mmCIF file of C-alpha atoms in Angstrom:
data_model
loop_
_atom_site.group_PDB
_atom_site.id
_atom_site.type_symbol
_atom_site.label_atom_id
_atom_site.label_comp_id
_atom_site.label_asym_id
_atom_site.label_seq_id
_atom_site.Cartn_x
_atom_site.Cartn_y
_atom_site.Cartn_z
ATOM 1 C CA UNK A 193 -166.923 -141.621 -144.980
ATOM 2 C CA UNK A 194 -165.200 -143.153 -141.921
ATOM 3 C CA UNK A 195 -166.521 -142.718 -138.431
ATOM 4 C CA UNK A 196 -164.939 -142.337 -134.967
ATOM 5 C CA UNK A 197 -166.213 -144.031 -131.817
ATOM 6 C CA UNK A 198 -165.640 -141.485 -129.000
ATOM 7 C CA UNK A 199 -164.928 -142.768 -125.500
ATOM 8 C CA UNK A 200 -165.524 -140.248 -122.675
ATOM 9 C CA UNK A 201 -162.592 -139.398 -120.383
ATOM 10 C CA UNK A 202 -164.257 -140.919 -117.330
ATOM 11 C CA UNK A 203 -164.339 -144.340 -118.979
ATOM 12 C CA UNK A 204 -160.968 -144.264 -120.757
ATOM 13 C CA UNK A 205 -157.926 -146.034 -119.214
ATOM 14 C CA UNK A 206 -155.817 -142.908 -119.862
ATOM 15 C CA UNK A 207 -158.409 -140.577 -118.325
ATOM 16 C CA UNK A 208 -158.242 -138.301 -121.349
ATOM 17 C CA UNK A 209 -160.772 -139.872 -123.677
ATOM 18 C CA UNK A 210 -160.167 -141.643 -126.980
ATOM 19 C CA UNK A 211 -161.390 -141.635 -130.543
ATOM 20 C CA UNK A 212 -161.396 -145.066 -132.179
ATOM 21 C CA UNK A 213 -161.476 -144.988 -135.985
ATOM 22 C CA UNK A 214 -164.016 -147.408 -137.441
ATOM 23 C CA UNK A 215 -161.870 -148.462 -140.357
ATOM 24 C CA UNK A 216 -161.187 -152.155 -139.706
ATOM 25 C CA UNK A 217 -164.751 -153.337 -140.141
ATOM 26 C CA UNK A 218 -164.942 -154.653 -136.567
ATOM 27 C CA UNK A 219 -164.394 -153.000 -133.162
ATOM 28 C CA UNK A 220 -164.668 -154.960 -129.918
ATOM 29 C CA UNK A 221 -165.934 -153.115 -126.820
ATOM 30 C CA UNK A 222 -165.435 -154.126 -123.181
ATOM 31 C CA UNK A 223 -163.446 -153.811 -119.985
ATOM 32 C CA UNK A 224 -160.801 -156.392 -120.921
ATOM 33 C CA UNK A 225 -157.366 -155.230 -122.104
ATOM 34 C CA UNK A 226 -157.688 -157.046 -125.457
ATOM 35 C CA UNK A 227 -160.636 -154.951 -126.632
ATOM 36 C CA UNK A 228 -160.250 -152.312 -129.324
ATOM 37 C CA UNK A 229 -162.406 -149.904 -127.286
ATOM 38 C CA UNK A 230 -161.557 -150.510 -123.643
ATOM 39 C CA UNK A 231 -164.017 -149.033 -121.111
ATOM 40 C CA UNK A 232 -162.928 -148.690 -117.447
ATOM 41 C CA UNK A 233 -166.336 -148.975 -115.854
ATOM 42 C CA UNK A 234 -167.757 -151.632 -113.481
ATOM 43 C CA UNK A 235 -170.996 -151.850 -115.485
ATOM 44 C CA UNK A 236 -169.092 -153.019 -118.541
ATOM 45 C CA UNK A 237 -168.302 -156.719 -119.076
ATOM 46 C CA UNK A 238 -164.899 -158.057 -120.134
ATOM 47 C CA UNK A 239 -166.218 -158.648 -123.646
ATOM 48 C CA UNK A 240 -169.392 -156.618 -123.710
ATOM 49 C CA UNK A 241 -170.305 -155.809 -127.345
ATOM 50 C CA UNK A 242 -169.003 -155.491 -130.899
ATOM 51 C CA UNK A 243 -169.427 -152.891 -133.617
ATOM 52 C CA UNK A 244 -169.434 -154.431 -137.109
ATOM 53 C CA UNK A 245 -169.592 -153.038 -140.598
ATOM 54 C CA UNK A 246 -172.375 -154.642 -142.640
ATOM 55 C CA UNK A 247 -172.733 -153.235 -146.089
ATOM 56 C CA UNK A 248 -172.980 -149.447 -145.794
ATOM 57 C CA UNK A 249 -174.184 -149.618 -142.151
ATOM 58 C CA UNK A 250 -172.541 -150.154 -138.776
ATOM 59 C CA UNK A 251 -174.350 -152.473 -136.348
ATOM 60 C CA UNK A 252 -173.946 -153.048 -132.620
ATOM 61 C CA UNK A 253 -174.162 -156.564 -131.137
ATOM 62 C CA UNK A 254 -174.408 -157.250 -127.417
ATOM 63 C CA UNK A 255 -172.817 -160.486 -126.217
ATOM 64 C CA UNK A 256 -175.291 -161.161 -123.389
ATOM 65 C CA UNK A 257 -173.725 -158.661 -121.017
ATOM 66 C CA UNK A 258 -174.989 -158.343 -117.432
ATOM 67 C CA UNK A 259 -175.813 -154.621 -117.652
ATOM 68 C CA UNK A 260 -176.836 -154.681 -121.318
ATOM 69 C CA UNK A 261 -176.497 -152.254 -124.168
ATOM 70 C CA UNK A 262 -178.975 -149.860 -125.739
ATOM 71 C CA UNK A 263 -179.411 -147.644 -128.747
ATOM 72 C CA UNK A 264 -182.042 -144.924 -128.686
ATOM 73 C CA UNK A 265 -183.251 -146.047 -125.254
ATOM 74 C CA UNK A 266 -184.182 -149.558 -126.513
ATOM 75 C CA UNK A 267 -182.184 -152.495 -125.077
ATOM 76 C CA UNK A 268 -180.391 -154.828 -127.469
ATOM 77 C CA UNK A 269 -181.187 -158.534 -127.370
ATOM 78 C CA UNK A 270 -178.275 -160.922 -127.016
ATOM 79 C CA UNK A 271 -176.596 -161.596 -130.317
ATOM 80 C CA UNK A 272 -179.095 -159.525 -132.360
ATOM 81 C CA UNK A 273 -177.562 -156.796 -134.494
ATOM 82 C CA UNK A 274 -178.997 -153.279 -134.641
ATOM 83 C CA UNK A 275 -178.038 -150.476 -136.973
ATOM 84 C CA UNK A 276 -176.365 -147.520 -135.206
ATOM 85 C CA UNK A 277 -176.233 -144.027 -136.726
ATOM 86 C CA UNK A 278 -174.424 -140.748 -135.970
ATOM 87 C CA UNK A 279 -177.572 -139.269 -134.353
ATOM 88 C CA UNK A 280 -178.227 -142.239 -132.042
ATOM 89 C CA UNK A 281 -177.741 -142.300 -128.264
ATOM 90 C CA UNK A 282 -175.559 -145.345 -127.635
ATOM 91 C CA UNK A 283 -174.992 -146.876 -124.173
ATOM 92 C CA UNK A 284 -172.685 -149.716 -123.119
ATOM 93 C CA UNK A 285 -173.622 -150.632 -119.558
ATOM 94 C CA UNK A 286 -173.863 -147.162 -117.979
ATOM 95 C CA UNK A 287 -171.272 -145.608 -120.352
ATOM 96 C CA UNK A 288 -172.549 -143.265 -123.044
ATOM 97 C CA UNK A 289 -170.670 -143.432 -126.369
ATOM 98 C CA UNK A 290 -171.041 -141.314 -129.515
ATOM 99 C CA UNK A 291 -170.200 -141.660 -133.178
ATOM 100 C CA UNK A 292 -168.723 -138.706 -135.063
ATOM 101 C CA UNK A 293 -167.536 -138.161 -138.595
ATOM 102 C CA UNK A 294 -163.747 -138.439 -138.690
ATOM 103 C CA UNK A 295 -163.308 -135.311 -140.784
ATOM 104 C CA UNK A 296 -165.149 -133.173 -138.237
ATOM 105 C CA UNK A 297 -163.700 -134.642 -135.060
ATOM 106 C CA UNK A 298 -160.043 -133.591 -135.592
ATOM 107 C CA UNK A 299 -159.746 -130.308 -137.583
ATOM 108 C CA UNK A 300 -156.553 -129.524 -139.443
ATOM 109 C CA UNK A 301 -156.774 -125.746 -139.432
ATOM 110 C CA UNK A 302 -159.852 -123.619 -138.653
ATOM 111 C CA UNK A 303 -160.038 -122.177 -142.163
ATOM 112 C CA UNK A 304 -159.727 -125.544 -143.937
ATOM 113 C CA UNK A 305 -162.284 -127.125 -141.585
ATOM 114 C CA UNK A 306 -164.715 -124.273 -142.088
ATOM 115 C CA UNK A 307 -164.456 -124.590 -145.862
ATOM 116 C CA UNK A 308 -165.022 -128.329 -145.923
ATOM 117 C CA UNK A 309 -167.857 -128.148 -143.358
ATOM 118 C CA UNK A 310 -169.611 -125.455 -145.378
ATOM 119 C CA UNK A 311 -169.350 -127.449 -148.612
ATOM 120 C CA UNK A 312 -170.604 -130.658 -147.039
ATOM 121 C CA UNK A 313 -173.523 -129.000 -145.250
ATOM 122 C CA UNK A 314 -174.676 -127.222 -148.400
ATOM 123 C CA UNK A 315 -174.313 -130.297 -150.618
ATOM 124 C CA UNK A 316 -176.178 -132.576 -148.174
ATOM 125 C CA UNK A 317 -178.999 -130.094 -147.564
ATOM 126 C CA UNK A 318 -179.555 -129.779 -151.315
ATOM 127 C CA UNK A 319 -179.462 -133.528 -152.001
ATOM 128 C CA UNK A 320 -181.284 -134.877 -148.943
ATOM 129 C CA UNK A 321 -184.927 -135.890 -148.962
ATOM 130 C CA UNK A 322 -187.019 -133.286 -147.115
ATOM 131 C CA UNK A 323 -189.568 -135.646 -145.515
ATOM 132 C CA UNK A 324 -189.168 -137.798 -142.387
ATOM 133 C CA UNK A 325 -188.339 -141.469 -142.988
ATOM 134 C CA UNK A 326 -189.059 -144.394 -140.645
ATOM 135 C CA UNK A 327 -186.453 -147.141 -140.915
ATOM 136 C CA UNK A 328 -186.420 -150.694 -139.527
ATOM 137 C CA UNK A 329 -183.063 -150.962 -137.711
ATOM 138 C CA UNK A 330 -183.642 -154.350 -136.047
ATOM 139 C CA UNK A 331 -185.855 -157.309 -136.935
ATOM 140 C CA UNK A 332 -186.733 -159.564 -139.809
ATOM 141 C CA UNK A 333 -187.621 -156.538 -141.970
ATOM 142 C CA UNK A 334 -184.246 -154.850 -141.388
ATOM 143 C CA UNK A 335 -183.716 -152.032 -143.874
ATOM 144 C CA UNK A 336 -187.339 -151.489 -144.764
ATOM 145 C CA UNK A 337 -188.311 -147.807 -145.106
ATOM 146 C CA UNK A 338 -191.487 -145.737 -144.844
ATOM 147 C CA UNK A 339 -191.476 -142.159 -146.187
ATOM 148 C CA UNK A 340 -193.961 -139.911 -144.386
ATOM 149 C CA UNK A 341 -194.413 -137.922 -147.612
ATOM 150 C CA UNK A 342 -197.829 -136.402 -146.942
ATOM 151 C CA UNK A 343 -198.309 -134.116 -143.987
ATOM 152 C CA UNK A 344 -201.430 -134.947 -142.030
ATOM 153 C CA UNK A 345 -201.816 -138.424 -143.552
ATOM 154 C CA UNK A 346 -202.100 -141.371 -141.126
ATOM 155 C CA UNK A 347 -199.580 -144.101 -141.926
ATOM 156 C CA UNK A 348 -200.144 -147.584 -140.426
ATOM 157 C CA UNK A 349 -197.390 -150.026 -139.487
ATOM 158 C CA UNK A 350 -198.373 -153.663 -138.892
ATOM 159 C CA UNK A 351 -198.476 -157.253 -140.112
ATOM 160 C CA UNK A 352 -201.400 -156.693 -142.496
ATOM 161 C CA UNK A 353 -200.643 -156.504 -146.201
ATOM 162 C CA UNK A 354 -202.695 -153.315 -146.448
ATOM 163 C CA UNK A 355 -200.391 -151.435 -144.039
ATOM 164 C CA UNK A 356 -198.160 -148.642 -145.312
ATOM 165 C CA UNK A 357 -195.196 -150.420 -143.717
ATOM 166 C CA UNK A 358 -196.034 -154.164 -143.666
ATOM 167 C CA UNK A 359 -193.894 -156.233 -141.324
ATOM 168 C CA UNK A 360 -193.362 -160.003 -141.465
ATOM 169 C CA UNK A 361 -192.856 -160.503 -137.711
ATOM 170 C CA UNK A 362 -195.619 -162.572 -136.066
ATOM 171 C CA UNK A 363 -195.467 -160.664 -132.752
ATOM 172 C CA UNK A 364 -196.632 -157.509 -134.544
ATOM 173 C CA UNK A 365 -200.393 -156.922 -134.734
ATOM 174 C CA UNK A 366 -202.141 -156.592 -138.093
ATOM 175 C CA UNK A 367 -202.486 -152.864 -137.481
ATOM 176 C CA UNK A 368 -200.016 -152.124 -134.715
ATOM 177 C CA UNK A 369 -199.117 -148.434 -134.664
ATOM 178 C CA UNK A 370 -200.139 -145.276 -136.519
ATOM 179 C CA UNK A 371 -197.710 -142.528 -137.521
ATOM 180 C CA UNK A 372 -198.741 -139.007 -138.535
ATOM 181 C CA UNK A 373 -196.495 -136.180 -139.689
ATOM 182 C CA UNK A 374 -198.211 -133.002 -138.583
ATOM 183 C CA UNK A 375 -196.959 -129.464 -137.926
ATOM 184 C CA UNK A 376 -193.319 -130.556 -138.268
ATOM 185 C CA UNK A 377 -193.645 -133.430 -135.726
ATOM 186 C CA UNK A 378 -194.290 -137.133 -135.998
ATOM 187 C CA UNK A 379 -197.094 -138.403 -133.757
ATOM 188 C CA UNK A 380 -197.150 -142.056 -132.644
ATOM 189 C CA UNK A 381 -200.347 -143.881 -131.655
ATOM 190 C CA UNK A 382 -200.646 -147.501 -130.571
ATOM 191 C CA UNK A 383 -203.766 -149.011 -132.153
ATOM 192 C CA UNK A 384 -204.556 -151.410 -129.330
ATOM 193 C CA UNK A 385 -201.841 -153.902 -130.309
ATOM 194 C CA UNK A 386 -201.347 -157.161 -128.416
ATOM 195 C CA UNK A 387 -197.661 -156.621 -127.569
ATOM 196 C CA UNK A 388 -197.843 -152.826 -127.221
ATOM 197 C CA UNK A 389 -195.614 -150.038 -128.514
ATOM 198 C CA UNK A 390 -192.555 -149.228 -126.436
ATOM 199 C CA UNK A 391 -190.229 -146.279 -125.774
ATOM 200 C CA UNK A 392 -187.523 -148.058 -123.765
ATOM 201 C CA UNK A 393 -189.272 -149.755 -120.813
ATOM 202 C CA UNK A 394 -192.314 -147.529 -121.138
ATOM 203 C CA UNK A 395 -195.356 -148.547 -123.140
ATOM 204 C CA UNK A 396 -197.692 -146.152 -124.825
ATOM 205 C CA UNK A 397 -201.277 -146.104 -123.694
ATOM 206 C CA UNK A 398 -203.405 -147.481 -126.555
ATOM 207 C CA UNK A 399 -205.229 -144.932 -128.733
ATOM 208 C CA UNK A 400 -203.235 -141.985 -127.401
ATOM 209 C CA UNK A 401 -200.738 -139.832 -129.271
ATOM 210 C CA UNK A 402 -197.108 -139.115 -128.330
ATOM 211 C CA UNK A 403 -194.462 -137.023 -130.051
ATOM 212 C CA UNK A 404 -191.502 -138.920 -131.494
ATOM 213 C CA UNK A 405 -188.226 -137.202 -130.637
ATOM 214 C CA UNK A 406 -185.986 -138.252 -133.588
ATOM 215 C CA UNK A 407 -182.316 -137.807 -132.632
ATOM 216 C CA UNK A 408 -182.227 -140.053 -129.590
ATOM 217 C CA UNK A 409 -185.274 -142.331 -129.313
ATOM 218 C CA UNK A 410 -186.345 -145.506 -131.038
ATOM 219 C CA UNK A 411 -189.609 -147.396 -130.925
ATOM 220 C CA UNK A 412 -190.108 -151.149 -130.455
ATOM 221 C CA UNK A 413 -193.119 -153.039 -131.845
ATOM 222 C CA UNK A 414 -192.869 -156.711 -131.050
ATOM 223 C CA UNK A 415 -189.196 -157.522 -131.717
ATOM 224 C CA UNK A 416 -188.939 -154.931 -134.490
ATOM 225 C CA UNK A 417 -187.178 -151.638 -133.719
ATOM 226 C CA UNK A 418 -187.972 -148.482 -135.709
ATOM 227 C CA UNK A 419 -185.855 -145.340 -135.994
ATOM 228 C CA UNK A 420 -186.960 -141.960 -137.285
ATOM 229 C CA UNK A 421 -184.663 -140.106 -139.679
ATOM 230 C CA UNK A 422 -185.352 -136.374 -139.717
ATOM 231 C CA UNK A 423 -183.493 -134.701 -142.633
ATOM 232 C CA UNK A 424 -182.534 -131.393 -141.021
ATOM 233 C CA UNK A 425 -181.323 -132.986 -137.780
ATOM 234 C CA UNK A 426 -179.370 -135.690 -139.600
ATOM 235 C CA UNK A 427 -177.685 -133.066 -141.855
ATOM 236 C CA UNK A 428 -176.499 -131.044 -138.858
ATOM 237 C CA UNK A 429 -175.277 -134.054 -136.929
ATOM 238 C CA UNK A 430 -173.316 -135.385 -139.925
ATOM 239 C CA UNK A 431 -171.814 -131.908 -140.449
ATOM 240 C CA UNK A 432 -170.405 -131.896 -136.945
ATOM 241 C CA UNK A 433 -173.104 -129.773 -135.291
ATOM 242 C CA UNK A 434 -173.832 -132.184 -132.428
ATOM 243 C CA UNK A 435 -175.461 -129.784 -129.958
ATOM 244 C CA UNK A 436 -178.631 -129.070 -131.853
ATOM 245 C CA UNK A 437 -180.841 -129.866 -128.871
ATOM 246 C CA UNK A 438 -179.026 -127.380 -126.673
ATOM 247 C CA UNK A 439 -179.106 -124.695 -129.327
ATOM 248 C CA UNK A 440 -182.714 -125.169 -130.264
ATOM 249 C CA UNK A 441 -184.409 -125.975 -126.998
ATOM 250 C CA UNK A 442 -186.294 -123.578 -124.769
ATOM 251 C CA UNK A 443 -188.031 -124.099 -121.395
ATOM 252 C CA UNK A 444 -191.240 -126.104 -121.629
ATOM 253 C CA UNK A 445 -194.342 -124.411 -120.235
ATOM 254 C CA UNK A 446 -195.551 -126.019 -117.004
ATOM 255 C CA UNK A 447 -199.088 -125.441 -118.231
ATOM 256 C CA UNK A 448 -198.487 -127.831 -121.153
ATOM 257 C CA UNK A 449 -196.266 -130.416 -119.478
ATOM 258 C CA UNK A 450 -196.707 -131.953 -115.993
ATOM 259 C CA UNK A 451 -193.793 -131.417 -113.600
ATOM 260 C CA UNK A 452 -191.501 -134.460 -113.781
ATOM 261 C CA UNK A 453 -187.941 -135.250 -112.800
ATOM 262 C CA UNK A 454 -185.099 -136.804 -114.755
ATOM 263 C CA UNK A 455 -183.709 -140.184 -113.714
ATOM 264 C CA UNK A 456 -180.150 -140.068 -112.371
ATOM 265 C CA UNK A 457 -177.224 -141.726 -114.174
ATOM 266 C CA UNK A 458 -177.340 -144.456 -111.543
ATOM 267 C CA UNK A 459 -180.970 -145.169 -112.403
ATOM 268 C CA UNK A 460 -180.013 -145.484 -116.059
ATOM 269 C CA UNK A 461 -178.133 -148.753 -115.387
ATOM 270 C CA UNK A 462 -179.491 -151.432 -117.760
ATOM 271 C CA UNK A 463 -180.917 -154.785 -116.766
ATOM 272 C CA UNK A 464 -181.939 -156.990 -119.719
ATOM 273 C CA UNK A 465 -184.465 -157.298 -121.173
ATOM 274 C CA UNK A 466 -185.220 -153.684 -120.232
ATOM 275 C CA UNK A 467 -183.500 -150.582 -121.428
ATOM 276 C CA UNK A 468 -182.361 -147.236 -120.087
ATOM 277 C CA UNK A 469 -185.178 -144.820 -119.463
ATOM 278 C CA UNK A 470 -184.567 -141.783 -121.605
ATOM 279 C CA UNK A 471 -186.595 -138.536 -121.527
ATOM 280 C CA UNK A 472 -188.806 -138.985 -124.537
ATOM 281 C CA UNK A 473 -192.504 -138.368 -124.400
ATOM 282 C CA UNK A 474 -194.901 -135.526 -123.780
ATOM 283 C CA UNK A 475 -197.912 -136.122 -121.600
ATOM 284 C CA UNK A 476 -200.091 -133.471 -123.215
ATOM 285 C CA UNK A 477 -200.156 -131.658 -126.502
ATOM 286 C CA UNK A 478 -198.300 -128.345 -126.992
ATOM 287 C CA UNK A 479 -200.657 -125.441 -127.643
ATOM 288 C CA UNK A 480 -199.358 -125.053 -131.208
ATOM 289 C CA UNK A 481 -200.158 -128.672 -132.138
ATOM 290 C CA UNK A 482 -203.487 -129.309 -133.855
ATOM 291 C CA UNK A 483 -205.573 -131.626 -131.730
ATOM 292 C CA UNK A 484 -205.836 -135.268 -132.770
ATOM 293 C CA UNK A 485 -208.566 -137.700 -131.852
ATOM 294 C CA UNK A 486 -207.991 -138.856 -128.320
ATOM 295 C CA UNK A 487 -205.739 -137.622 -125.534
ATOM 296 C CA UNK A 488 -201.989 -137.131 -125.797
ATOM 297 C CA UNK A 489 -200.090 -140.144 -124.471
ATOM 298 C CA UNK A 490 -200.023 -141.476 -120.976
ATOM 299 C CA UNK A 491 -197.536 -144.201 -120.118
ATOM 300 C CA UNK A 492 -198.165 -147.652 -118.675
ATOM 301 C CA UNK A 493 -195.155 -148.347 -116.446
ATOM 302 C CA UNK A 494 -194.393 -152.006 -115.618
ATOM 303 C CA UNK A 495 -194.314 -153.111 -112.006
ATOM 304 C CA UNK A 496 -191.062 -152.379 -110.228
ATOM 305 C CA UNK A 497 -189.064 -149.251 -109.257
ATOM 306 C CA UNK A 498 -190.816 -146.105 -110.376
ATOM 307 C CA UNK A 499 -189.047 -144.057 -113.041
ATOM 308 C CA UNK A 500 -190.130 -140.472 -113.518
ATOM 309 C CA UNK A 501 -189.607 -138.844 -116.889
ATOM 310 C CA UNK A 502 -188.633 -135.363 -117.902
ATOM 311 C CA UNK A 503 -189.895 -134.098 -121.216
ATOM 312 C CA UNK A 504 -187.118 -133.481 -123.701
ATOM 313 C CA UNK A 505 -186.767 -129.827 -124.536
ATOM 314 C CA UNK A 506 -186.387 -130.919 -128.125
ATOM 315 C CA UNK A 507 -190.095 -131.777 -128.133
ATOM 316 C CA UNK A 508 -190.919 -128.109 -127.525
ATOM 317 C CA UNK A 509 -189.200 -127.011 -130.698
ATOM 318 C CA UNK A 510 -191.517 -125.559 -133.281
ATOM 319 C CA UNK A 511 -190.988 -126.252 -136.989
ATOM 320 C CA UNK A 512 -190.152 -122.553 -137.469
ATOM 321 C CA UNK A 513 -187.432 -122.699 -134.818
ATOM 322 C CA UNK A 514 -185.831 -125.804 -136.337
ATOM 323 C CA UNK A 515 -186.007 -124.314 -139.829
ATOM 324 C CA UNK A 516 -184.420 -121.042 -138.674
ATOM 325 C CA UNK A 517 -181.651 -122.911 -136.880
ATOM 326 C CA UNK A 518 -180.820 -124.975 -139.918
ATOM 327 C CA UNK A 519 -180.888 -121.860 -142.148
ATOM 328 C CA UNK A 520 -178.696 -119.893 -139.746
ATOM 329 C CA UNK A 521 -176.136 -122.726 -139.483
ATOM 330 C CA UNK A 522 -175.936 -123.113 -143.259
ATOM 331 C CA UNK A 523 -175.799 -119.304 -143.761
ATOM 332 C CA UNK A 524 -173.007 -118.885 -141.213
ATOM 333 C CA UNK A 525 -170.991 -121.691 -142.786
ATOM 334 C CA UNK A 526 -171.459 -120.145 -146.213
ATOM 335 C CA UNK A 527 -170.278 -116.728 -145.016
ATOM 336 C CA UNK A 528 -167.263 -118.359 -143.380
ATOM 337 C CA UNK A 529 -166.490 -120.187 -146.591
ATOM 338 C CA UNK A 530 -166.671 -116.985 -148.628
ATOM 339 C CA UNK A 531 -164.407 -115.291 -146.095
ATOM 340 C CA UNK A 532 -161.933 -118.173 -146.367
ATOM 341 C CA UNK A 533 -161.872 -117.851 -150.152
ATOM 342 C CA UNK A 534 -161.291 -114.101 -149.870
ATOM 343 C CA UNK A 535 -158.351 -114.577 -147.458
ATOM 344 C CA UNK A 536 -156.891 -117.423 -149.502
ATOM 345 C CA UNK A 537 -156.945 -115.368 -152.695
ATOM 346 C CA UNK A 538 -154.879 -112.529 -151.144
#
């Protein structure tokens, strides 16, 4: 199914925003007039990056731009392709771009759109795997998958052959990072690796747990980048429900999370080899989360300007809340579809 690359009005030459169909197999992005997706922003180079179709995936390639590009808060390396998905947070310089399904971005009539959206959401929810999946989206092991099929089990990612997700990259430790699916969340723990485990420019403190926020954040181990695919979130994003975080989030208790501030858009400007700092991690465990061995994550921040982080409200979602939201969305679409059939038959 084709995708659209959506350019915000503030970065479009027309000032009204644009939707670029990804149908040609290659879309150039930059400030120059010859680009397919032209961005009017000083942080964007003349020829900044390219989106390419490779097999069933789309990948983003940065051409060594001054301000850089990132997906999921992790900066791209020059000339190295990374898979980009509908749920990912994509940034070119300081410009935020999104991918949407073409058949949900421009509706024909409300009734026809409602019918198609209901059918797609129901079909995908029935066919989709119900467990989280970790996917290699950049690196020598591109495309490798790890299904977190057993709740509570500790899955190890590393260079060792005994690991649940063995990686060939030499910069990855033999046992680099541990992933645990517990209480509807995925916990990430660095196992004292040599190169560390990174959320953007922030490294996890070894032997401490952090919650992985799936829609917008990726993890880097060595030069390998991992993405988390959460079935319910992916279904809703692909069905055109792109404001799940806003709908599902609720204020985070100050007793559970230290007071922190969000970096401004100006602070989000990229400087390779770093990446934009996105709100991603919790500093202490929510009360509903069973305790793991060791403290919940603290961050080791590299020397330089201090970046304070705000905890994503998505991290405060309980499994019950996410399940209810998915059920309500599907139920409402089903009712709308039945109503459409009733009207159409009269």
